[in-house]
């Protein structure tokens, strides 16, 4: 029978899944509004802002936010540590925004492929800096396993973004003003988060801040290199598309990537909850308890991922034109490769936490440099010859290699116990469901909704018929909410 801690682990995953649903599908929600408000070129600019936001948020804290997550629970002077990390992050944000003032045309050309959008880049820099500070607050809540509170705050930020995009759609406002609206709302939310975690004024003298957290540098410094190369590995396909094919192609590829990211709705809560739970249970001399959590996470990733991948692959041929328009239509094979790359990335992320717990992060740069080079060479060749589909293939191959290497590496320190019979049965059921609904039309919203409902219903019936889900399982799920 599962222990109380394991029940809490599963319960936190379910809370994260439900409360974080709008957060993980925000790109999916705002996609039709943005593509109908702006041209493919401007939508490509928006995606490029999100791309640099992805890497700059962790880098602006010098990756001390991961050290905060890893070590805060064992610190005696927690508030001083939190303030020190905030101070260092604020200093880095100030340098970042200042660099846009000093080199606007150069950085605009480097990031957007043209020098004409430096004002947009400046607004984006301020917005990213606010999110970098918010990220520290989220990490504090996550380290305390306050998953429900954290998810609600992220939900508010997402709802504000959706509201801002809706205003932009209704009033047809310039994309610069869209960012200004985002900045205002997230600034207010940042102040609220600071008050909630007990540091309404989170700054202290920079020299004192660095003195306090310098003990984390051996842990966090390799992560800076790791983040850069990992981001490059994850982003090189989009960078190559911009320079080889153009911003409009980036917009088309971005839509397919947004659709494939619906897989993260189900899978990202697993690894989000896994790290603090595994860190709390980690014992270097006895890894049995932590191994159970890693095994559960790997099982849930494969079991939940299979039906989502199959279902999205089937309906994507109708979903993309309905959401974004015919100009964004692509082959379902591209969406399929992107979803498999997303699954591989989640498996990699789950098992990467073992390396963090063993404090072997200094060994990771070699892996990321290797995969970054592989992805760049493979992506350049395939995109040049077969276009966007080549980008998807290169992305999948690279992430598969990363997941394989890191999983074999993690097995040196923990043991995985996976119910392969259950996993294979789920995969077979998912494929059967996909075959059945592939004959149904998806050319209108009514047809798409009907096909989705039929697919979900058929999948649930097959789970019961094959006894994958029994009355005992339902009873256990009900106990999680008591």
Short mmCIF file of N, CA and C in Angstrom, two decimals, residues 60-213:
data_model
loop_
_atom_site.label_atom_id
_atom_site.label_comp_id
_atom_site.label_asym_id
_atom_site.label_seq_id
_atom_site.Cartn_x
_atom_site.Cartn_y
_atom_site.Cartn_z
N UNK A 60 19.30 34.85 -15.28
CA UNK A 60 19.38 36.13 -14.57
C UNK A 60 19.56 35.95 -13.07
N UNK A 61 19.29 34.76 -12.57
CA UNK A 61 19.56 34.45 -11.16
C UNK A 61 20.87 33.69 -11.00
N UNK A 62 21.62 33.56 -12.10
CA UNK A 62 22.88 32.81 -12.11
C UNK A 62 22.66 31.37 -11.64
N UNK A 63 21.48 30.86 -11.90
CA UNK A 63 21.05 29.50 -11.54
C UNK A 63 21.07 29.24 -10.05
N UNK A 64 21.09 30.32 -9.26
CA UNK A 64 21.00 30.17 -7.81
C UNK A 64 19.61 29.74 -7.38
N UNK A 65 18.62 29.90 -8.26
CA UNK A 65 17.26 29.47 -7.91
C UNK A 65 17.20 27.96 -7.75
N UNK A 66 18.01 27.22 -8.51
CA UNK A 66 18.03 25.77 -8.35
C UNK A 66 18.72 25.39 -7.04
N UNK A 67 19.77 26.11 -6.68
CA UNK A 67 20.41 25.89 -5.38
C UNK A 67 19.45 26.20 -4.25
N UNK A 68 18.63 27.23 -4.44
CA UNK A 68 17.62 27.58 -3.44
C UNK A 68 16.65 26.42 -3.25
N UNK A 69 16.23 25.83 -4.35
CA UNK A 69 15.32 24.70 -4.29
C UNK A 69 15.97 23.49 -3.63
N UNK A 70 17.26 23.31 -3.91
CA UNK A 70 17.98 22.14 -3.40
C UNK A 70 18.31 22.26 -1.92
N UNK A 71 18.66 23.46 -1.43
CA UNK A 71 19.24 23.58 -0.09
C UNK A 71 18.43 24.42 0.89
N UNK A 72 17.40 25.14 0.46
CA UNK A 72 16.71 26.06 1.34
C UNK A 72 16.12 25.35 2.57
N UNK A 73 15.62 24.15 2.38
CA UNK A 73 14.98 23.44 3.50
C UNK A 73 15.94 23.21 4.66
N UNK A 74 17.22 23.11 4.37
CA UNK A 74 18.20 22.83 5.43
C UNK A 74 18.87 24.09 5.98
N UNK A 75 18.51 25.27 5.47
CA UNK A 75 19.12 26.52 5.93
C UNK A 75 18.45 27.02 7.21
N UNK A 76 19.27 27.60 8.10
CA UNK A 76 18.74 28.19 9.33
C UNK A 76 18.25 29.62 9.09
N UNK A 77 18.99 30.38 8.29
CA UNK A 77 18.63 31.78 8.00
C UNK A 77 17.98 31.89 6.62
N UNK A 78 16.82 31.32 6.53
CA UNK A 78 16.14 31.20 5.23
C UNK A 78 15.85 32.56 4.59
N UNK A 79 15.35 33.52 5.37
CA UNK A 79 14.98 34.81 4.79
C UNK A 79 16.20 35.54 4.23
N UNK A 80 17.33 35.46 4.91
CA UNK A 80 18.54 36.11 4.40
C UNK A 80 19.00 35.48 3.09
N UNK A 81 18.88 34.16 3.00
CA UNK A 81 19.25 33.47 1.76
C UNK A 81 18.34 33.89 0.62
N UNK A 82 17.03 33.95 0.89
CA UNK A 82 16.06 34.35 -0.13
C UNK A 82 16.34 35.77 -0.61
N UNK A 83 16.58 36.68 0.33
CA UNK A 83 16.87 38.07 -0.04
C UNK A 83 18.17 38.17 -0.86
N UNK A 84 19.14 37.35 -0.52
CA UNK A 84 20.41 37.40 -1.25
C UNK A 84 20.24 36.96 -2.69
N UNK A 85 19.46 35.92 -2.90
CA UNK A 85 19.21 35.45 -4.28
C UNK A 85 18.40 36.49 -5.05
N UNK A 86 17.43 37.11 -4.40
CA UNK A 86 16.67 38.19 -5.04
C UNK A 86 17.59 39.35 -5.43
N UNK A 87 18.50 39.72 -4.55
CA UNK A 87 19.41 40.83 -4.82
C UNK A 87 20.28 40.57 -6.03
N UNK A 88 20.86 39.38 -6.09
CA UNK A 88 21.72 39.03 -7.22
C UNK A 88 20.92 39.01 -8.52
N UNK A 89 19.71 38.48 -8.46
CA UNK A 89 18.84 38.45 -9.64
C UNK A 89 18.50 39.86 -10.10
N UNK A 90 18.18 40.76 -9.16
CA UNK A 90 17.84 42.14 -9.51
C UNK A 90 19.03 42.85 -10.16
N UNK A 91 20.24 42.60 -9.66
CA UNK A 91 21.44 43.22 -10.25
C UNK A 91 21.64 42.73 -11.69
N UNK A 92 21.45 41.44 -11.91
CA UNK A 92 21.60 40.89 -13.26
C UNK A 92 20.54 41.44 -14.20
N UNK A 93 19.32 41.62 -13.68
CA UNK A 93 18.24 42.19 -14.51
C UNK A 93 18.57 43.63 -14.91
N UNK A 94 19.14 44.39 -13.97
CA UNK A 94 19.51 45.77 -14.27
C UNK A 94 20.56 45.83 -15.38
N UNK A 95 21.54 44.94 -15.32
CA UNK A 95 22.58 44.88 -16.36
C UNK A 95 21.95 44.50 -17.70
N UNK A 96 21.01 43.56 -17.68
CA UNK A 96 20.36 43.10 -18.90
C UNK A 96 19.58 44.22 -19.59
N UNK A 97 18.76 44.93 -18.82
CA UNK A 97 17.96 46.01 -19.39
C UNK A 97 18.86 47.14 -19.88
N UNK A 98 19.91 47.43 -19.14
CA UNK A 98 20.86 48.48 -19.55
C UNK A 98 21.53 48.15 -20.87
N UNK A 99 21.82 46.88 -21.09
CA UNK A 99 22.48 46.47 -22.34
C UNK A 99 21.59 46.73 -23.55
N UNK A 100 20.26 46.65 -23.36
CA UNK A 100 19.35 46.96 -24.47
C UNK A 100 19.43 48.44 -24.83
N UNK A 101 19.55 49.31 -23.80
CA UNK A 101 19.71 50.74 -24.04
C UNK A 101 21.00 51.03 -24.79
N UNK A 102 22.07 50.31 -24.44
CA UNK A 102 23.39 50.61 -25.01
C UNK A 102 23.55 50.06 -26.42
N UNK A 103 22.96 48.88 -26.69
CA UNK A 103 23.16 48.25 -28.00
C UNK A 103 21.82 47.81 -28.59
N UNK A 104 20.88 48.72 -28.80
CA UNK A 104 19.52 48.34 -29.23
C UNK A 104 19.48 47.69 -30.60
N UNK A 105 20.13 48.29 -31.60
CA UNK A 105 20.05 47.76 -32.96
C UNK A 105 20.81 46.44 -33.09
N UNK A 106 21.96 46.36 -32.45
CA UNK A 106 22.76 45.13 -32.51
C UNK A 106 22.00 43.95 -31.93
N UNK A 107 21.42 44.14 -30.74
CA UNK A 107 20.71 43.03 -30.08
C UNK A 107 19.41 42.70 -30.80
N UNK A 108 18.73 43.72 -31.35
CA UNK A 108 17.51 43.46 -32.11
C UNK A 108 17.81 42.62 -33.34
N UNK A 109 18.89 42.94 -34.02
CA UNK A 109 19.28 42.17 -35.20
C UNK A 109 19.69 40.75 -34.83
N UNK A 110 20.37 40.60 -33.69
CA UNK A 110 20.82 39.29 -33.25
C UNK A 110 19.65 38.38 -32.88
N UNK A 111 18.66 38.95 -32.20
CA UNK A 111 17.55 38.15 -31.67
C UNK A 111 16.42 37.98 -32.69
N UNK A 112 16.08 39.07 -33.41
CA UNK A 112 14.95 39.03 -34.32
C UNK A 112 15.34 38.90 -35.78
N UNK A 113 16.64 39.00 -36.09
CA UNK A 113 17.07 38.94 -37.48
C UNK A 113 16.89 40.24 -38.22
N UNK A 114 16.48 41.29 -37.52
CA UNK A 114 16.32 42.63 -38.09
C UNK A 114 16.50 43.66 -36.99
N UNK A 115 17.00 44.85 -37.35
CA UNK A 115 17.30 45.88 -36.36
C UNK A 115 16.12 46.79 -36.06
N UNK A 116 14.97 46.54 -36.64
CA UNK A 116 13.85 47.47 -36.55
C UNK A 116 12.93 47.28 -35.36
N UNK A 117 13.23 46.36 -34.45
CA UNK A 117 12.31 46.07 -33.35
C UNK A 117 12.97 46.27 -31.99
N UNK A 118 13.84 47.28 -31.88
CA UNK A 118 14.57 47.47 -30.63
C UNK A 118 13.66 47.98 -29.50
N UNK A 119 12.60 48.74 -29.83
CA UNK A 119 11.67 49.20 -28.79
C UNK A 119 10.92 48.00 -28.20
N UNK A 120 10.47 47.10 -29.08
CA UNK A 120 9.82 45.88 -28.62
C UNK A 120 10.75 45.07 -27.73
N UNK A 121 12.02 45.01 -28.11
CA UNK A 121 13.01 44.25 -27.33
C UNK A 121 13.19 44.87 -25.94
N UNK A 122 13.15 46.19 -25.84
CA UNK A 122 13.29 46.86 -24.55
C UNK A 122 12.12 46.52 -23.63
N UNK A 123 10.90 46.59 -24.15
CA UNK A 123 9.74 46.21 -23.34
C UNK A 123 9.83 44.74 -22.93
N UNK A 124 10.29 43.92 -23.85
CA UNK A 124 10.43 42.49 -23.55
C UNK A 124 11.45 42.26 -22.43
N UNK A 125 12.52 43.04 -22.43
CA UNK A 125 13.56 42.91 -21.40
C UNK A 125 13.00 43.22 -20.01
N UNK A 126 12.18 44.27 -19.92
CA UNK A 126 11.57 44.62 -18.64
C UNK A 126 10.62 43.52 -18.18
N UNK A 127 9.81 43.00 -19.10
CA UNK A 127 8.86 41.92 -18.77
C UNK A 127 9.60 40.67 -18.31
N UNK A 128 10.66 40.32 -19.01
CA UNK A 128 11.44 39.13 -18.64
C UNK A 128 12.08 39.32 -17.27
N UNK A 129 12.56 40.51 -16.97
CA UNK A 129 13.19 40.78 -15.67
C UNK A 129 12.18 40.61 -14.53
N UNK A 130 10.96 41.08 -14.74
CA UNK A 130 9.92 40.91 -13.72
C UNK A 130 9.65 39.42 -13.50
N UNK A 131 9.58 38.66 -14.58
CA UNK A 131 9.34 37.22 -14.45
C UNK A 131 10.51 36.50 -13.79
N UNK A 132 11.72 36.99 -13.99
CA UNK A 132 12.88 36.39 -13.33
C UNK A 132 12.77 36.53 -11.82
N UNK A 133 12.31 37.70 -11.35
CA UNK A 133 12.12 37.91 -9.91
C UNK A 133 10.93 37.08 -9.40
N UNK A 134 9.87 37.00 -10.19
CA UNK A 134 8.73 36.16 -9.80
C UNK A 134 9.15 34.70 -9.68
N UNK A 135 10.06 34.29 -10.53
CA UNK A 135 10.53 32.90 -10.54
C UNK A 135 11.18 32.55 -9.21
N UNK A 136 11.92 33.48 -8.62
CA UNK A 136 12.54 33.23 -7.32
C UNK A 136 11.46 32.99 -6.27
N UNK A 137 10.41 33.81 -6.29
CA UNK A 137 9.32 33.61 -5.36
C UNK A 137 8.63 32.27 -5.54
N UNK A 138 8.45 31.87 -6.79
CA UNK A 138 7.85 30.56 -7.06
C UNK A 138 8.72 29.43 -6.54
N UNK A 139 10.03 29.57 -6.68
CA UNK A 139 10.95 28.53 -6.22
C UNK A 139 10.88 28.39 -4.69
N UNK A 140 10.74 29.52 -3.99
CA UNK A 140 10.61 29.46 -2.53
C UNK A 140 9.36 28.66 -2.15
N UNK A 141 8.24 28.95 -2.80
CA UNK A 141 7.01 28.20 -2.53
C UNK A 141 7.17 26.73 -2.90
N UNK A 142 7.86 26.46 -3.99
CA UNK A 142 8.05 25.07 -4.43
C UNK A 142 8.93 24.31 -3.44
N UNK A 143 9.96 24.95 -2.91
CA UNK A 143 10.84 24.28 -1.95
C UNK A 143 10.10 23.91 -0.68
N UNK A 144 9.05 24.68 -0.37
CA UNK A 144 8.22 24.39 0.79
C UNK A 144 7.08 23.43 0.47
N UNK A 145 7.07 22.94 -0.77
CA UNK A 145 6.02 22.03 -1.27
C UNK A 145 4.63 22.64 -1.13
N UNK A 146 4.54 23.96 -1.26
CA UNK A 146 3.25 24.66 -1.26
C UNK A 146 2.76 24.74 -2.71
N UNK A 147 2.52 23.58 -3.27
CA UNK A 147 2.22 23.45 -4.70
C UNK A 147 0.90 24.14 -5.05
N UNK A 148 -0.09 24.04 -4.17
CA UNK A 148 -1.38 24.64 -4.44
C UNK A 148 -1.27 26.16 -4.50
N UNK A 149 -0.59 26.76 -3.51
CA UNK A 149 -0.42 28.22 -3.48
C UNK A 149 0.37 28.70 -4.69
N UNK A 150 1.45 28.01 -4.99
CA UNK A 150 2.28 28.36 -6.14
C UNK A 150 1.49 28.31 -7.43
N UNK A 151 0.72 27.26 -7.61
CA UNK A 151 -0.04 27.08 -8.84
C UNK A 151 -1.10 28.16 -9.00
N UNK A 152 -1.70 28.58 -7.89
CA UNK A 152 -2.70 29.65 -7.96
C UNK A 152 -2.08 30.97 -8.40
N UNK A 153 -0.86 31.26 -7.93
CA UNK A 153 -0.19 32.50 -8.33
C UNK A 153 0.18 32.45 -9.82
N UNK A 154 0.67 31.33 -10.28
CA UNK A 154 0.97 31.17 -11.70
C UNK A 154 -0.30 31.30 -12.54
N UNK A 155 -1.40 30.79 -11.99
CA UNK A 155 -2.68 30.87 -12.69
C UNK A 155 -3.10 32.33 -12.87
N UNK A 156 -2.90 33.16 -11.85
CA UNK A 156 -3.25 34.57 -11.95
C UNK A 156 -2.43 35.27 -13.03
N UNK A 157 -1.13 34.96 -13.10
CA UNK A 157 -0.28 35.56 -14.12
C UNK A 157 -0.74 35.15 -15.52
N UNK A 158 -1.13 33.90 -15.64
CA UNK A 158 -1.60 33.40 -16.93
C UNK A 158 -2.92 34.06 -17.33
N UNK A 159 -3.83 34.19 -16.37
CA UNK A 159 -5.11 34.82 -16.67
C UNK A 159 -4.92 36.28 -17.10
N UNK A 160 -3.95 36.96 -16.50
CA UNK A 160 -3.66 38.33 -16.92
C UNK A 160 -3.13 38.36 -18.35
N UNK A 161 -2.24 37.41 -18.68
CA UNK A 161 -1.72 37.34 -20.05
C UNK A 161 -2.84 37.10 -21.05
N UNK A 162 -3.74 36.17 -20.72
CA UNK A 162 -4.86 35.88 -21.61
C UNK A 162 -5.75 37.11 -21.77
N UNK A 163 -5.96 37.84 -20.67
CA UNK A 163 -6.77 39.06 -20.73
C UNK A 163 -6.10 40.11 -21.60
N UNK A 164 -4.77 40.24 -21.46
CA UNK A 164 -4.03 41.22 -22.26
C UNK A 164 -4.12 40.91 -23.75
N UNK A 165 -3.97 39.65 -24.09
CA UNK A 165 -4.06 39.24 -25.49
C UNK A 165 -5.47 39.45 -26.02
N UNK A 166 -6.47 39.20 -25.18
CA UNK A 166 -7.86 39.43 -25.59
C UNK A 166 -8.11 40.91 -25.89
N UNK A 167 -7.57 41.79 -25.04
CA UNK A 167 -7.68 43.23 -25.28
C UNK A 167 -7.00 43.61 -26.59
N UNK A 168 -5.80 43.03 -26.81
CA UNK A 168 -5.09 43.31 -28.06
C UNK A 168 -5.90 42.87 -29.27
N UNK A 169 -6.58 41.74 -29.15
CA UNK A 169 -7.41 41.23 -30.25
C UNK A 169 -8.62 42.12 -30.51
N UNK A 170 -9.28 42.56 -29.43
CA UNK A 170 -10.50 43.35 -29.59
C UNK A 170 -10.20 44.77 -30.07
N UNK A 171 -9.11 45.36 -29.57
CA UNK A 171 -8.79 46.75 -29.90
C UNK A 171 -7.75 46.88 -31.00
N UNK A 172 -7.18 45.72 -31.43
CA UNK A 172 -6.15 45.72 -32.48
C UNK A 172 -4.98 46.65 -32.10
N UNK A 173 -4.50 46.51 -30.87
CA UNK A 173 -3.42 47.37 -30.42
C UNK A 173 -2.07 46.81 -30.86
N UNK A 174 -1.08 47.67 -30.90
CA UNK A 174 0.27 47.29 -31.30
C UNK A 174 0.86 46.30 -30.29
N UNK A 175 1.75 45.43 -30.75
CA UNK A 175 2.35 44.42 -29.89
C UNK A 175 3.16 45.06 -28.77
N UNK A 176 3.70 46.26 -28.97
CA UNK A 176 4.42 46.95 -27.89
C UNK A 176 3.49 47.24 -26.71
N UNK A 177 2.28 47.70 -26.99
CA UNK A 177 1.32 47.99 -25.93
C UNK A 177 0.85 46.71 -25.24
N UNK A 178 0.82 45.62 -25.99
CA UNK A 178 0.48 44.33 -25.38
C UNK A 178 1.49 44.00 -24.28
N UNK A 179 2.77 44.22 -24.55
CA UNK A 179 3.80 43.95 -23.54
C UNK A 179 3.68 44.89 -22.35
N UNK A 180 3.31 46.13 -22.59
CA UNK A 180 3.13 47.09 -21.48
C UNK A 180 2.03 46.60 -20.54
N UNK A 181 0.93 46.12 -21.08
CA UNK A 181 -0.16 45.59 -20.25
C UNK A 181 0.34 44.39 -19.43
N UNK A 182 1.12 43.52 -20.05
CA UNK A 182 1.68 42.36 -19.34
C UNK A 182 2.59 42.81 -18.20
N UNK A 183 3.40 43.84 -18.44
CA UNK A 183 4.32 44.35 -17.43
C UNK A 183 3.57 44.88 -16.21
N UNK A 184 2.50 45.61 -16.44
CA UNK A 184 1.73 46.20 -15.33
C UNK A 184 1.14 45.10 -14.43
N UNK A 185 0.48 44.13 -15.03
CA UNK A 185 -0.15 43.07 -14.25
C UNK A 185 0.84 42.22 -13.49
N UNK A 186 1.94 41.83 -14.12
CA UNK A 186 2.93 40.97 -13.46
C UNK A 186 3.69 41.72 -12.38
N UNK A 187 3.84 43.04 -12.51
CA UNK A 187 4.49 43.83 -11.46
C UNK A 187 3.67 43.79 -10.17
N UNK A 188 2.35 43.94 -10.30
CA UNK A 188 1.47 43.87 -9.13
C UNK A 188 1.54 42.48 -8.49
N UNK A 189 1.53 41.44 -9.32
CA UNK A 189 1.58 40.07 -8.81
C UNK A 189 2.92 39.80 -8.10
N UNK A 190 4.02 40.36 -8.62
CA UNK A 190 5.33 40.19 -7.98
C UNK A 190 5.32 40.76 -6.57
N UNK A 191 4.74 41.93 -6.40
CA UNK A 191 4.68 42.55 -5.07
C UNK A 191 3.89 41.66 -4.11
N UNK A 192 2.78 41.11 -4.60
CA UNK A 192 1.96 40.21 -3.77
C UNK A 192 2.76 38.97 -3.35
N UNK A 193 3.51 38.38 -4.27
CA UNK A 193 4.29 37.19 -3.96
C UNK A 193 5.37 37.50 -2.92
N UNK A 194 6.02 38.65 -3.06
CA UNK A 194 7.06 39.04 -2.10
C UNK A 194 6.48 39.17 -0.69
N UNK A 195 5.31 39.76 -0.59
CA UNK A 195 4.66 39.90 0.71
C UNK A 195 4.31 38.52 1.28
N UNK A 196 3.84 37.64 0.41
CA UNK A 196 3.39 36.32 0.87
C UNK A 196 4.53 35.46 1.39
N UNK A 197 5.71 35.56 0.79
CA UNK A 197 6.83 34.73 1.25
C UNK A 197 7.64 35.42 2.34
N UNK A 198 7.18 36.60 2.79
CA UNK A 198 7.78 37.24 3.95
C UNK A 198 8.95 38.14 3.66
N UNK A 199 9.14 38.57 2.41
CA UNK A 199 10.24 39.49 2.07
C UNK A 199 9.69 40.63 1.23
N UNK A 200 8.85 41.51 1.84
CA UNK A 200 8.27 42.61 1.04
C UNK A 200 9.33 43.53 0.44
N UNK A 201 10.46 43.66 1.13
CA UNK A 201 11.60 44.38 0.54
C UNK A 201 12.74 43.37 0.44
N UNK A 202 12.93 42.75 -0.73
CA UNK A 202 13.81 41.57 -0.82
C UNK A 202 15.27 41.89 -1.09
N UNK A 203 15.67 43.16 -1.04
CA UNK A 203 17.03 43.52 -1.44
C UNK A 203 17.91 43.78 -0.22
N UNK A 204 19.19 43.48 -0.37
CA UNK A 204 20.20 43.79 0.63
C UNK A 204 21.47 44.22 -0.09
N UNK A 205 22.48 44.59 0.65
CA UNK A 205 23.72 45.01 0.00
C UNK A 205 24.27 43.90 -0.88
N UNK A 206 24.61 44.20 -2.14
CA UNK A 206 25.08 43.15 -3.06
C UNK A 206 26.28 42.36 -2.54
N UNK A 207 27.24 43.02 -1.86
CA UNK A 207 28.41 42.30 -1.36
C UNK A 207 28.01 41.31 -0.27
N UNK A 208 27.07 41.71 0.60
CA UNK A 208 26.60 40.78 1.63
C UNK A 208 25.82 39.62 1.01
N UNK A 209 25.05 39.95 -0.02
CA UNK A 209 24.26 38.91 -0.69
C UNK A 209 25.18 37.85 -1.31
N UNK A 210 26.20 38.30 -2.01
CA UNK A 210 27.11 37.34 -2.64
C UNK A 210 27.88 36.54 -1.60
N UNK A 211 28.27 37.18 -0.50
CA UNK A 211 29.02 36.48 0.55
C UNK A 211 28.20 35.33 1.13
N UNK A 212 26.88 35.54 1.24
CA UNK A 212 26.04 34.51 1.85
C UNK A 212 25.82 33.32 0.91
N UNK A 213 25.68 33.58 -0.38
CA UNK A 213 25.32 32.50 -1.31
C UNK A 213 26.52 31.96 -2.10
#
